[in-house]
Coordinates of C-alpha atoms in Angstrom, one line a residue:
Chain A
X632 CA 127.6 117.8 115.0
X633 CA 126.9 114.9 112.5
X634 CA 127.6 111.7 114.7
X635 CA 130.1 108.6 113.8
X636 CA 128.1 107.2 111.1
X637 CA 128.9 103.3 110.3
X638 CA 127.5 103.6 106.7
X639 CA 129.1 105.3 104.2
X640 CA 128.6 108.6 103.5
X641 CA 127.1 108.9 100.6
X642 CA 123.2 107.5 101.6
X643 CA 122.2 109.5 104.7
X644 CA 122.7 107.6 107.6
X645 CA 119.7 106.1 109.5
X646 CA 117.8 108.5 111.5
X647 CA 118.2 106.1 114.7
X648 CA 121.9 107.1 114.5
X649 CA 120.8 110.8 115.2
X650 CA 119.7 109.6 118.6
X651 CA 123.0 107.7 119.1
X652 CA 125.1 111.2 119.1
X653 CA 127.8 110.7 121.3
X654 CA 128.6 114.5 122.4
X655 CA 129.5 115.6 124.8
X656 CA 127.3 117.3 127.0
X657 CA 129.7 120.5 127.7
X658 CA 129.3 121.3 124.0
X659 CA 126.0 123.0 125.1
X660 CA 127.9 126.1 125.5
X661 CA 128.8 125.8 122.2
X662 CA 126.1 125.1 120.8
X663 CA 124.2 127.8 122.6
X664 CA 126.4 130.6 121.0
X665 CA 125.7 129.0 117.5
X666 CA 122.1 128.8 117.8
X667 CA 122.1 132.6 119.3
X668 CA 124.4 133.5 116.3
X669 CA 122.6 131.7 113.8
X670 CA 119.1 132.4 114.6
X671 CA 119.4 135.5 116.6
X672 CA 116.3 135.0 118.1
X673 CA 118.0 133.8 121.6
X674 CA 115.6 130.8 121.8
X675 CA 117.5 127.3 122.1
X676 CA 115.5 124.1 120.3
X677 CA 117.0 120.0 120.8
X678 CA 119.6 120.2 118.8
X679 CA 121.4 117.4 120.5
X680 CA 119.7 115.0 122.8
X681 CA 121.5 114.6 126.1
X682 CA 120.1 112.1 127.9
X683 CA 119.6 108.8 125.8
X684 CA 117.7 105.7 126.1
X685 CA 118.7 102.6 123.9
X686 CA 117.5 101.0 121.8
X687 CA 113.0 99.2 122.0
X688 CA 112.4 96.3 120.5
X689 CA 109.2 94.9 119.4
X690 CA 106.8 91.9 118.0
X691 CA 103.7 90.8 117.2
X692 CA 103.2 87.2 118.7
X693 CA 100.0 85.0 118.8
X694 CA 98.0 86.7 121.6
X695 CA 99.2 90.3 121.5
X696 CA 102.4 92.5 121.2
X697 CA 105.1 92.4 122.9
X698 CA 107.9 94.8 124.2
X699 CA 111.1 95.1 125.4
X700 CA 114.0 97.7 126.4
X701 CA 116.9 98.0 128.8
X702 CA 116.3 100.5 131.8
X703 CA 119.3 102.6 131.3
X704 CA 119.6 106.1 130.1
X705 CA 123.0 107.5 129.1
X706 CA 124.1 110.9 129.3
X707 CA 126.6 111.3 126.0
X708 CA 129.2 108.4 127.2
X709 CA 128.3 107.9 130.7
X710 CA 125.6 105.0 131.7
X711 CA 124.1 107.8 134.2
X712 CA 120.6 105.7 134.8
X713 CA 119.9 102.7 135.5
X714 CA 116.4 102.7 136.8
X715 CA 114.6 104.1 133.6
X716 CA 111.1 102.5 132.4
X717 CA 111.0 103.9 128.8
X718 CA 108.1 101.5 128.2
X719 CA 104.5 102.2 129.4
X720 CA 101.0 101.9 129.3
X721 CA 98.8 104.1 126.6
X722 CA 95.2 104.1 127.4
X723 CA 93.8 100.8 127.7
X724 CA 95.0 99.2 124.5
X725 CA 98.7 100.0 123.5
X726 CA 102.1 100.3 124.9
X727 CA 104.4 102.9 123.7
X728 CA 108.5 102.4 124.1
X729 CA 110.5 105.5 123.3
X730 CA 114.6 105.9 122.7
X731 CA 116.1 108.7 122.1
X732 CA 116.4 112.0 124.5
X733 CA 114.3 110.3 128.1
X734 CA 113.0 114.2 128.9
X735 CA 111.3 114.5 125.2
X736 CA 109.7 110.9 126.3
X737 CA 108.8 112.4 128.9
X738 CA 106.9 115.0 127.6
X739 CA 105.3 112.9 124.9
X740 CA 103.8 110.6 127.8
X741 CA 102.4 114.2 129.3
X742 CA 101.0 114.7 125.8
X743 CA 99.1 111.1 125.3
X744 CA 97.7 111.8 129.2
X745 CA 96.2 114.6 127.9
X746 CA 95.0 112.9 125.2
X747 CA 93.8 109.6 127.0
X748 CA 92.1 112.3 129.3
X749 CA 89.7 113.9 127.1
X750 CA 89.5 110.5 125.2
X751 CA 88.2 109.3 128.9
X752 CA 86.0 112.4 129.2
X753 CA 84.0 111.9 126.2
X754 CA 82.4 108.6 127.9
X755 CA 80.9 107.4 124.9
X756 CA 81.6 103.5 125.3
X757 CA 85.2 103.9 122.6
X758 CA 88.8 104.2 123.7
X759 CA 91.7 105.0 121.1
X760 CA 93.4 102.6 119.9
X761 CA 97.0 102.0 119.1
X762 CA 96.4 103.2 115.5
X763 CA 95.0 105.8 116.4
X764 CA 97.8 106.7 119.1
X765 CA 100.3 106.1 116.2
X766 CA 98.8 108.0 113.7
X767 CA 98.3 110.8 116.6
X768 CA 101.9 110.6 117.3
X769 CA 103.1 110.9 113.8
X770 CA 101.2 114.0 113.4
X771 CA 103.2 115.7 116.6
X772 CA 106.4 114.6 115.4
X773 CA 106.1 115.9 112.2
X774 CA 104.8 119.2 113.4
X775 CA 107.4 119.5 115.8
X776 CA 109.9 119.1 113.0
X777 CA 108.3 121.7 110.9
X778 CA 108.8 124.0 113.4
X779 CA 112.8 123.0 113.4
X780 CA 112.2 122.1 117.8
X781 CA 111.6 118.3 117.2
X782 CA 111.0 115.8 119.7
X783 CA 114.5 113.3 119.5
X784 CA 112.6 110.4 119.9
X785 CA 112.4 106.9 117.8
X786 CA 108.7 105.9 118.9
X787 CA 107.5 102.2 118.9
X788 CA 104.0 102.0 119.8
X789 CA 102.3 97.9 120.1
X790 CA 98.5 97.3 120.5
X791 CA 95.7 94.9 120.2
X792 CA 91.9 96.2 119.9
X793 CA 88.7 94.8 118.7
X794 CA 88.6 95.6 115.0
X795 CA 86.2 94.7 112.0
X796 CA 87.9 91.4 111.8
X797 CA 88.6 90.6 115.4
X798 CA 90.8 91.3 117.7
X799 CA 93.8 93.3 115.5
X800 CA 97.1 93.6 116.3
X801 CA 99.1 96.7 115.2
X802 CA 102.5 97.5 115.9
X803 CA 104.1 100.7 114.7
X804 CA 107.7 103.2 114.9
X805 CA 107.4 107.0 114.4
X806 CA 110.8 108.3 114.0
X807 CA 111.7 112.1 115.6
X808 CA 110.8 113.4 111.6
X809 CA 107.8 111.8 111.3
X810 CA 109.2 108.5 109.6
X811 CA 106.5 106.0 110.3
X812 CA 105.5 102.5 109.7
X813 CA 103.4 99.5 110.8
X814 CA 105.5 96.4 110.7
X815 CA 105.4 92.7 112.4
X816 CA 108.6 93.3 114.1
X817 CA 110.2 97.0 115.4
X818 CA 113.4 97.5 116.6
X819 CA 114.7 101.3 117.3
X820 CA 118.8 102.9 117.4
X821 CA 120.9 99.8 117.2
X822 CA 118.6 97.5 117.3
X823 CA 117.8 98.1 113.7
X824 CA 121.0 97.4 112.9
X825 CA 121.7 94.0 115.2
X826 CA 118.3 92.8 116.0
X827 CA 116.0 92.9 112.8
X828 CA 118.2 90.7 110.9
X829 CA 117.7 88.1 113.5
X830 CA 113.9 88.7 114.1
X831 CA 113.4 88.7 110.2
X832 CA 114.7 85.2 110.3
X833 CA 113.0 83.6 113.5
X834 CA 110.5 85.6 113.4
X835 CA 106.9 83.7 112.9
X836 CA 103.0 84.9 112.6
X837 CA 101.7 82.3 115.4
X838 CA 104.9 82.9 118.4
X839 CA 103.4 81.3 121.6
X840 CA 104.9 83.9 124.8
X841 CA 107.3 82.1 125.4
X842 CA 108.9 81.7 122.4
X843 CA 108.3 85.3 121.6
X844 CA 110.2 85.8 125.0
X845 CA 112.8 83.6 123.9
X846 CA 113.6 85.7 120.5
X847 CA 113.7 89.0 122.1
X848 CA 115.8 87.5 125.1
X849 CA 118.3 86.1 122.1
X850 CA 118.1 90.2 120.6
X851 CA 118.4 91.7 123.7
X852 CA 122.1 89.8 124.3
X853 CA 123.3 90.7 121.3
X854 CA 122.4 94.1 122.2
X855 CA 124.2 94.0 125.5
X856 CA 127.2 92.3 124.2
X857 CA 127.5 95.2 121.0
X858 CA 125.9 97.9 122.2
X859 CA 128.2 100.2 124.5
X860 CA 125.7 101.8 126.0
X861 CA 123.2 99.3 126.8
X862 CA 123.1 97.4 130.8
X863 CA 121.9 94.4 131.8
X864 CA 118.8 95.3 133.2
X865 CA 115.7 94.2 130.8
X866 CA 112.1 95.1 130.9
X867 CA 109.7 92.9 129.0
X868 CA 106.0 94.1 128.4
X869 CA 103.4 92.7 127.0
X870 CA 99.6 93.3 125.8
X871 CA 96.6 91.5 124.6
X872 CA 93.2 91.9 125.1
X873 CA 93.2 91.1 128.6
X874 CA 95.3 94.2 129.5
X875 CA 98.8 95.1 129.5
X876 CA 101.5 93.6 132.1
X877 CA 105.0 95.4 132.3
X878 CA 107.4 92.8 133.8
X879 CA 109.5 93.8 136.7
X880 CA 113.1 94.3 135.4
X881 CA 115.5 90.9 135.4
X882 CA 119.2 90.1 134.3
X883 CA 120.2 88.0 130.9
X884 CA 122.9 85.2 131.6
X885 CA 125.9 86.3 129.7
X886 CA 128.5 83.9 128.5
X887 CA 132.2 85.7 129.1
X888 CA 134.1 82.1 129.0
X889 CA 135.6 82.5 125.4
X890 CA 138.9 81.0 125.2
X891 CA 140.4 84.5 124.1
X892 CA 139.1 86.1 127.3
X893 CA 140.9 83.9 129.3
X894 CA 144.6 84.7 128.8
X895 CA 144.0 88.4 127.1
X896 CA 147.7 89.1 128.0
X897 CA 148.9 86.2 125.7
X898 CA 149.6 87.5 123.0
X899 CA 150.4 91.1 123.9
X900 CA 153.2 91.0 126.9
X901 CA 152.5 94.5 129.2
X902 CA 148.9 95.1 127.9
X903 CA 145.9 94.5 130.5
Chain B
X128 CA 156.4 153.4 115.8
X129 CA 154.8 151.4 118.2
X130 CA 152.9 154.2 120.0
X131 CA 150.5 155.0 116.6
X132 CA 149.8 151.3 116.3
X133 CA 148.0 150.6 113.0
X134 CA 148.5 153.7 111.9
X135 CA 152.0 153.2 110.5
X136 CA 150.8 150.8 108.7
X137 CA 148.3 152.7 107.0
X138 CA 149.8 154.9 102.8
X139 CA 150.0 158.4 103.7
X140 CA 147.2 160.4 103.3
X141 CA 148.4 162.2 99.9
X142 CA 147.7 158.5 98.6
X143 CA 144.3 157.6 99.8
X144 CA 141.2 159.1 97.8
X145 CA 139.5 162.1 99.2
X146 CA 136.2 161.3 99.9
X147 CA 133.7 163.1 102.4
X148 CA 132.3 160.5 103.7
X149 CA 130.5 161.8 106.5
X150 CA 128.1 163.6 103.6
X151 CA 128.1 160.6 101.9
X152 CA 126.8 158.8 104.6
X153 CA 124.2 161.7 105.8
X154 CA 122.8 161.6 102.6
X155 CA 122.2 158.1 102.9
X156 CA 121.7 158.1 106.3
X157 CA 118.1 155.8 107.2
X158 CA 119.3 155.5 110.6
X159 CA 120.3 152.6 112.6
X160 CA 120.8 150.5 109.8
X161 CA 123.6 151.8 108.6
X162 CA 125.0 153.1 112.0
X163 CA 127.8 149.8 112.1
X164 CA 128.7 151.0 108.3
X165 CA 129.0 155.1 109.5
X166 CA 130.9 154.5 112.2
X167 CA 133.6 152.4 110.4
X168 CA 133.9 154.8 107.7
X169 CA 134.0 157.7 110.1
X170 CA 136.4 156.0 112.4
X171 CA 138.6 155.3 109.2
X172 CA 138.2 159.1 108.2
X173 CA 139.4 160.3 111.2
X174 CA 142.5 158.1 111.4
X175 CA 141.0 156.2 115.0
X176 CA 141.5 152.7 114.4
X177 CA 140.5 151.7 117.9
X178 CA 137.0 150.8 116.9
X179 CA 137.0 147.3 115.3
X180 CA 135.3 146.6 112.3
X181 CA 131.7 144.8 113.2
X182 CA 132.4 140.9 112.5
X183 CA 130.0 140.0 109.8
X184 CA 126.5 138.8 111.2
X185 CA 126.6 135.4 110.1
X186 CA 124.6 134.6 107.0
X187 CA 121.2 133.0 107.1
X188 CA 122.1 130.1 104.7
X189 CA 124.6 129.0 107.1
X190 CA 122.1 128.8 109.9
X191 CA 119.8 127.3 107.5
X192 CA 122.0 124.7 106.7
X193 CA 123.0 123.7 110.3
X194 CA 119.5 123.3 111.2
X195 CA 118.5 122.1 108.3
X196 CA 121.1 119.0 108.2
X197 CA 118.4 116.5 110.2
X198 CA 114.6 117.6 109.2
X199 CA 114.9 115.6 105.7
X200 CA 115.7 112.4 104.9
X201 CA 114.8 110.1 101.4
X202 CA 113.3 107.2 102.2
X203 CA 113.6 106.0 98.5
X204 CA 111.4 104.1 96.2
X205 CA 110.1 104.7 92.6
X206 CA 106.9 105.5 91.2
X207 CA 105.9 104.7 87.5
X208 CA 103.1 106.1 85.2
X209 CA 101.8 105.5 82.0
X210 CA 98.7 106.9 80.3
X211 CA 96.8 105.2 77.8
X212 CA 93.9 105.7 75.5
X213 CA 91.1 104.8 78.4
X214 CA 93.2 103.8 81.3
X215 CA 95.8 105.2 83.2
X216 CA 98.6 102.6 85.2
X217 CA 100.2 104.2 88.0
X218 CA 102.9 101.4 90.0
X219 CA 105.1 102.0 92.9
X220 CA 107.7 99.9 94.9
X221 CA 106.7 99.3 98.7
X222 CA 110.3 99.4 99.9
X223 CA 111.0 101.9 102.7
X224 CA 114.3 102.7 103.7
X225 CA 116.6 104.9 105.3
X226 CA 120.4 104.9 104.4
X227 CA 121.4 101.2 103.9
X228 CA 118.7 100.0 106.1
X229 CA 115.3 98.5 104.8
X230 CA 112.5 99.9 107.4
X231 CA 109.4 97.5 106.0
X232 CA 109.0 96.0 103.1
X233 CA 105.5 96.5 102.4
X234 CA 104.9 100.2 102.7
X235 CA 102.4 101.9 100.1
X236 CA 103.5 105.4 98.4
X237 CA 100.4 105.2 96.6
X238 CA 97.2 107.2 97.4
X239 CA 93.9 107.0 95.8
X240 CA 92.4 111.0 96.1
X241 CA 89.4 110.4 93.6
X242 CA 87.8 108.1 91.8
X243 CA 89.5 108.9 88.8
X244 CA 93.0 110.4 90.2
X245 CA 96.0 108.6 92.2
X246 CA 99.0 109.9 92.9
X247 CA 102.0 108.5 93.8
X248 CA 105.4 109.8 95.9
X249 CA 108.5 108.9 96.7
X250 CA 111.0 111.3 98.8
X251 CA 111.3 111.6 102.5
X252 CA 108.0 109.4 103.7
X253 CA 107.2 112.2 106.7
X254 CA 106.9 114.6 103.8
X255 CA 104.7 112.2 101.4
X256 CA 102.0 111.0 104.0
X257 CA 101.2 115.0 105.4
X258 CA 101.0 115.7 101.6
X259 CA 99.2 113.2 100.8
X260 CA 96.4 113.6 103.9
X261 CA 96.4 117.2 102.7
X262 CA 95.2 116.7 99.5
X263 CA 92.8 113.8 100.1
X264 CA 91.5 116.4 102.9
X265 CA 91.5 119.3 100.5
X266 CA 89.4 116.6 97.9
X267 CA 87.1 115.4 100.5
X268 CA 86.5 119.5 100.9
X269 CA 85.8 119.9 97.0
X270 CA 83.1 116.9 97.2
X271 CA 81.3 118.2 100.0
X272 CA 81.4 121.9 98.3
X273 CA 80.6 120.9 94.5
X274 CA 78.7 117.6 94.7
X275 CA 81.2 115.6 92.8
X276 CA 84.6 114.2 93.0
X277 CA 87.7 116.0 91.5
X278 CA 88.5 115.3 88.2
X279 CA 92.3 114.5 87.6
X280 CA 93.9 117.8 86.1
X281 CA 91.9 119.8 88.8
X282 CA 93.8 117.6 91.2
X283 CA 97.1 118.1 89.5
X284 CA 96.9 122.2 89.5
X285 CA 95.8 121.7 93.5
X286 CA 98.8 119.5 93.9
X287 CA 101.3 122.2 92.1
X288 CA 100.0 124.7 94.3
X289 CA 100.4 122.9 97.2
X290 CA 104.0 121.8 96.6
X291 CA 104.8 125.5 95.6
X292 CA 103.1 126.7 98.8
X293 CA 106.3 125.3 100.7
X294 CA 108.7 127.1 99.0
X295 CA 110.9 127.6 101.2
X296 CA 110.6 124.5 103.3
X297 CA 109.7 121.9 100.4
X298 CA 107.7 118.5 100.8
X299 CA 110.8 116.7 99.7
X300 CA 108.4 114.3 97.7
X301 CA 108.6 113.4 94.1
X302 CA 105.4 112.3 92.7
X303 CA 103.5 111.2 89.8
X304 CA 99.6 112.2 89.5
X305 CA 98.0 109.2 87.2
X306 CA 94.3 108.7 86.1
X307 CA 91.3 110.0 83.9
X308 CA 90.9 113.1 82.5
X309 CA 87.3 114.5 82.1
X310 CA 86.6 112.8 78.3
X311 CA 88.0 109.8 79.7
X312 CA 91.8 109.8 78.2
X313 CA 94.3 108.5 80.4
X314 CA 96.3 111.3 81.5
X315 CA 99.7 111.4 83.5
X316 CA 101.6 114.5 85.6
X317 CA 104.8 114.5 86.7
X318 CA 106.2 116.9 89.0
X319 CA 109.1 118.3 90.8
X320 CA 109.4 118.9 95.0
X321 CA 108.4 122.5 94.6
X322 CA 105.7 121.9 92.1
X323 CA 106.6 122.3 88.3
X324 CA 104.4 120.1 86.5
X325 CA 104.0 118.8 83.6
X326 CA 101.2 116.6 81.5
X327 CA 103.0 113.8 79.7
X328 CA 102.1 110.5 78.5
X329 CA 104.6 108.8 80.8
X330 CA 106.2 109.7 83.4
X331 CA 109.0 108.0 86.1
X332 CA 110.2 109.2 90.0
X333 CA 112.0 108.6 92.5
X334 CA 115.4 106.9 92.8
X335 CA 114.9 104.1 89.7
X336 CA 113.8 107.0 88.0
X337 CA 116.9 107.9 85.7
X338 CA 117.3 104.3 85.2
X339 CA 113.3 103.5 83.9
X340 CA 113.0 106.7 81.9
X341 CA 114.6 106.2 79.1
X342 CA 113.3 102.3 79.0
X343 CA 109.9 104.5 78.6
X344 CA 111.3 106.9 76.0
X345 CA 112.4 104.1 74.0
X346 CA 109.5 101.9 74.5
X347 CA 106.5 103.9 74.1
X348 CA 108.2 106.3 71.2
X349 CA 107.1 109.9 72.3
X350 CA 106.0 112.3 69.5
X351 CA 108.4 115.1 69.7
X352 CA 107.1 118.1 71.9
X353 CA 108.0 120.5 68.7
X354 CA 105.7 118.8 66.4
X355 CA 102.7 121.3 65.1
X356 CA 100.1 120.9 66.0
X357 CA 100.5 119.1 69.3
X358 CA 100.7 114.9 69.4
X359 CA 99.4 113.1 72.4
X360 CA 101.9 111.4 74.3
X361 CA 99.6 108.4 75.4
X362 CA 100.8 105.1 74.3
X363 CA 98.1 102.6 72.1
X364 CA 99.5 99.9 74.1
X365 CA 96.5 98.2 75.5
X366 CA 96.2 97.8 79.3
X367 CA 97.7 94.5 79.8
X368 CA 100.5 95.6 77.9
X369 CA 100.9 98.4 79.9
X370 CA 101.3 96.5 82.9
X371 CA 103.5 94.3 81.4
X372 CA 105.9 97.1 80.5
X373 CA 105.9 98.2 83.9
X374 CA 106.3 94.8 85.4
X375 CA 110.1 94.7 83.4
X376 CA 110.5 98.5 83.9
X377 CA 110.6 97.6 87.8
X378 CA 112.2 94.6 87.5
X379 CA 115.1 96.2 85.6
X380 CA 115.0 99.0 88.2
X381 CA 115.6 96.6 91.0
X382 CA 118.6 94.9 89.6
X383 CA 120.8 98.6 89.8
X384 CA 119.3 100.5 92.3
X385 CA 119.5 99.1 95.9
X386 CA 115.9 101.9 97.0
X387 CA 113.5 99.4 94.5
X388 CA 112.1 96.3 95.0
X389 CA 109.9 94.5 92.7
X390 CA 107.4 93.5 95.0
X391 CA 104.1 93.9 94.9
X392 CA 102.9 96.5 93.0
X393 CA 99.9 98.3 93.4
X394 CA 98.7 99.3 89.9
X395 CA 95.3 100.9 89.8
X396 CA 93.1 101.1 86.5
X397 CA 90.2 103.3 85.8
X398 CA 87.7 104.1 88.3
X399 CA 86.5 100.3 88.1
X400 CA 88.8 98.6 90.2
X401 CA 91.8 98.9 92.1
X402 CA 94.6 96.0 91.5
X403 CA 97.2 95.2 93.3
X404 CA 99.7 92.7 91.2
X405 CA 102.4 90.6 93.6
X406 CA 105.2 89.3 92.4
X407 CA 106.9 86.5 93.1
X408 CA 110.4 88.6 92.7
X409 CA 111.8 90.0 96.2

């Protein structure tokens, strides 16, 4: 069930696009008897994610990282949750943000407990740190994968720790393959697609918080204005060395007083 | 008529071959495996054509294929080797990207496993960093067993292995093995996703690569591979014009092909140093 792709069809089209599959949901039956028929071995893996969060976007600003989703979750077309954190707190120095299927989230926040756990257990005066959460992450992805059951998740995971050279920022994206990066500036599903272009433009090494603020609020509209399936209901987290804060969620101001909006019947007598 | 149902439609039985295929099948018979196959034949014998013929269990390419659609994906790129008479150049683009998106710019396909060995990959990224940790694993294993570091064609057999071991679920990576051989000669391999390899004087991968190799055939003039006996394929450029070469190999590269980029380029020399040459081209 290969989704709408906007690119053409002869380079793949971005994995983020997987996570985007607008099925619907009652296909499962479908889907069931092909997976029985195909593998004949009666168990069913993700092959379709179900319930979707949108689209994470992330930076590296002068202090720390910062982060920043919308708290719906869609179920194929419908905007069935509107209360969903999809980013939180990773041990003591990183946040993670996750689109893609919310229940596989889900379980890879039970995984990184475990692993914060024994982390916490070993009491030896070190904590992991967000590359080492990344690179920990990357390694389940891709092993889930391999064994065709993966994980439909796009991962963006933001720290700051006490390195060799100071305190180091690291921001990172693990895709549901095992696609991973480190980059200055992350943005997951359609956010690739509408926000990078405008953080690799405005984007700058030494952002004060409230610019940095400022440049995701300015991707986040464009987000709710293109992206069907995103509300207007934002979290913004952030981290530094002092800790991690997760906002309370809040509005954007949108701007619906174009001149074409006002008469949309104009043109078109009988439409609505 | 209607009351014998397929059975009219059936040639009359003078016409249809005689066969007993109920001894035919006994003689084969290895049980339930060819119980579906038995019963059809039997049912057919015996003019009931009630029992349906079993559909045909689908095939396990087509199940392949539907789960197979998502677990790859090429993240581009190129990688470029040349061998020379004491050095070996090894380049690669940092470009990563997925369909007509760019993911970073400044991602490194390039591994150093030894002191005198680097290989380079370009293919589906997920693929190329687990087989890259693998053999810098499987290398760190070797120098804690023997008391040295792997020498380059040791590495290159390990790597062909390695790619071969996956089959039937490939590393979708392309790469190019580059650096010293034990006397000191610059040597180059160049292999295929399931591990075919090759020891060349040259060698290009990757998505640039049908447009750099034959820039490299015609610059650096192979010997033919029939000659007897054998001619070395490493070049008597020197080093710096080596690295020139590859410098306009990429550039050229990046003008078709929308997976390269010119910039930088991380071009390791002998065991001495490790250099890593940015251009000003983007």
């Amino acid at each position: 069930a290969t989704p709408p792709s906007p690119a053409p069809a002869e380079p793949r089209s971005s994995s983020d696009e997987r996570n985007q599959s607008r099925i619907n949901p009652s296909r499962e039956s479908m889907d069931a008897s092909a997976a029985a028929a195909g593998g004949g071995d009666g168990t069913q893996r993700t092959l379709n994610p179900y319930v979707t969060g949108n689209s994470v976007i992330a930076m590296k600003y002068k202090d720390g990282v910062i982060m920043a989703c919308d708290t719906g979750a869609s179920y194929g077309s419908t905007l069935r949750y509107k209360s969903v954190e999809r980013i939180k707190e990773v041990g003591k120095h990183s946040l993670i943000g996750g689109s893609g299927e919310f229940s596989d989230f889900q379980e890879i926040l039970r995984y990184l407990d475990e692993l914060t756990l024994n982390d916490h257990m070993w009491d030896d005066g070190n904590s992991l740190g967000p590359k080492e959460i990344h690179a920990y992450l990357t390694r389940v992805m891709y092993n889930r994968r391999n064994k065709f059951d993966p994980l439909w998740n796009s991962l963006v995971l933001g720290g700051v720790k006490k390195g060799p050279k100071g305190d180091e920022k690291y921001l990172g994206m693990v895709n549901m393959i095992g696609t991973h990066f480190e980059e200055n500036h992350i943005a997951t599903g359609f956010g690739n697609h509408m926000a990078i272009p405008i953080l690799r433009g405005e984007w700058r090494e030494d952002m004060t918080f409230e610019e940095a603020v400022k440049l995701i609020e300015k991707c986040l509209l464009v987000l709710l204005y293109r992206d069907r399936s995103s509300i207007n209901k934002f979290q913004i987290a952030k981290i530094t060395t002092e800790g991690s804060t997760i906002y309370p969620p809040y509005a954007l101001k949108t701007n619906w007083g174009f001149a074409a909006f006002e008469n949309p019947s104009k043109g078109a007598v009988g439409t609505w | 008529s209607a009351q014998n149902g397929l059975r009219s439609l059936r040639p009359p039985r003078s016409r249809r071959p005689r066969r007993n295929l109920i001894k035919e099948g006994r003689k084969r018979d290895t049980g339930h495996r060819t119980a579906p196959l038995r019963l059809l034949l039997q049912a057919t014998n015996s003019g009931d054509s009630t029992t349906s013929p079993p559909s045909s269990p689908p095939s396990p390419t087509t199940a392949m294929s539907r789960r197979g659609d998502w677990v790859y994906e090429n993240n581009g790129g190129t990688c470029v080797a040349i061998a020379g008479a004491d050095y070996c150049v090894v380049a690669a683009d940092t470009r990563l990207s997925v369909g007509y998106n760019i993911l970073t710019r400044e991602h490194s396909k390039i591994c150093e496993l030894a002191d005198k060995c680097v290989i380079a990959s370009s293919g589906f990224q997920g693929d190329i960093k687990a087989l890259q940790k693998n053999l810098a694993a499987r290398e760190l294993l070797y120098q804690h067993q023997h008391n040295k570091r792997m020498s380059c064609p040791a590495m290159a057999q390990l790597l062909s292995n390695t790619l071969y071991y996956k089959r039937f679920f490939p590393y979708y990576a392309f790469n190019v093995l580059g650096g010293l051989d034990s006397e000191g000669k610059g040597c180059v391999y160049s292999y295929d996703a399931v591990g075919s390899y090759e020891r060349t004087g040259y060698s290009a991968q990757g998505s640039g690569s049908t447009l750099i190799m034959p820039v490299l055939d015609n610059q650096l003039k192979s010997p033919s591979p029939l000659l007897v006996p054998a001619r070395d394929a490493v070049t008597p450029l020197s080093e710096s014009e080596a690295v020139d070469l590859v410098k306009d190999v990429f550039a050229s590269a990046t003008e078709r092909d929308i997976y390269t980029v010119c910039f930088p380029l991380s071009v390791p020399r002998d065991h001495r140093l490790l250099l890593f040459i940015h251009l000003p081209l983007y």
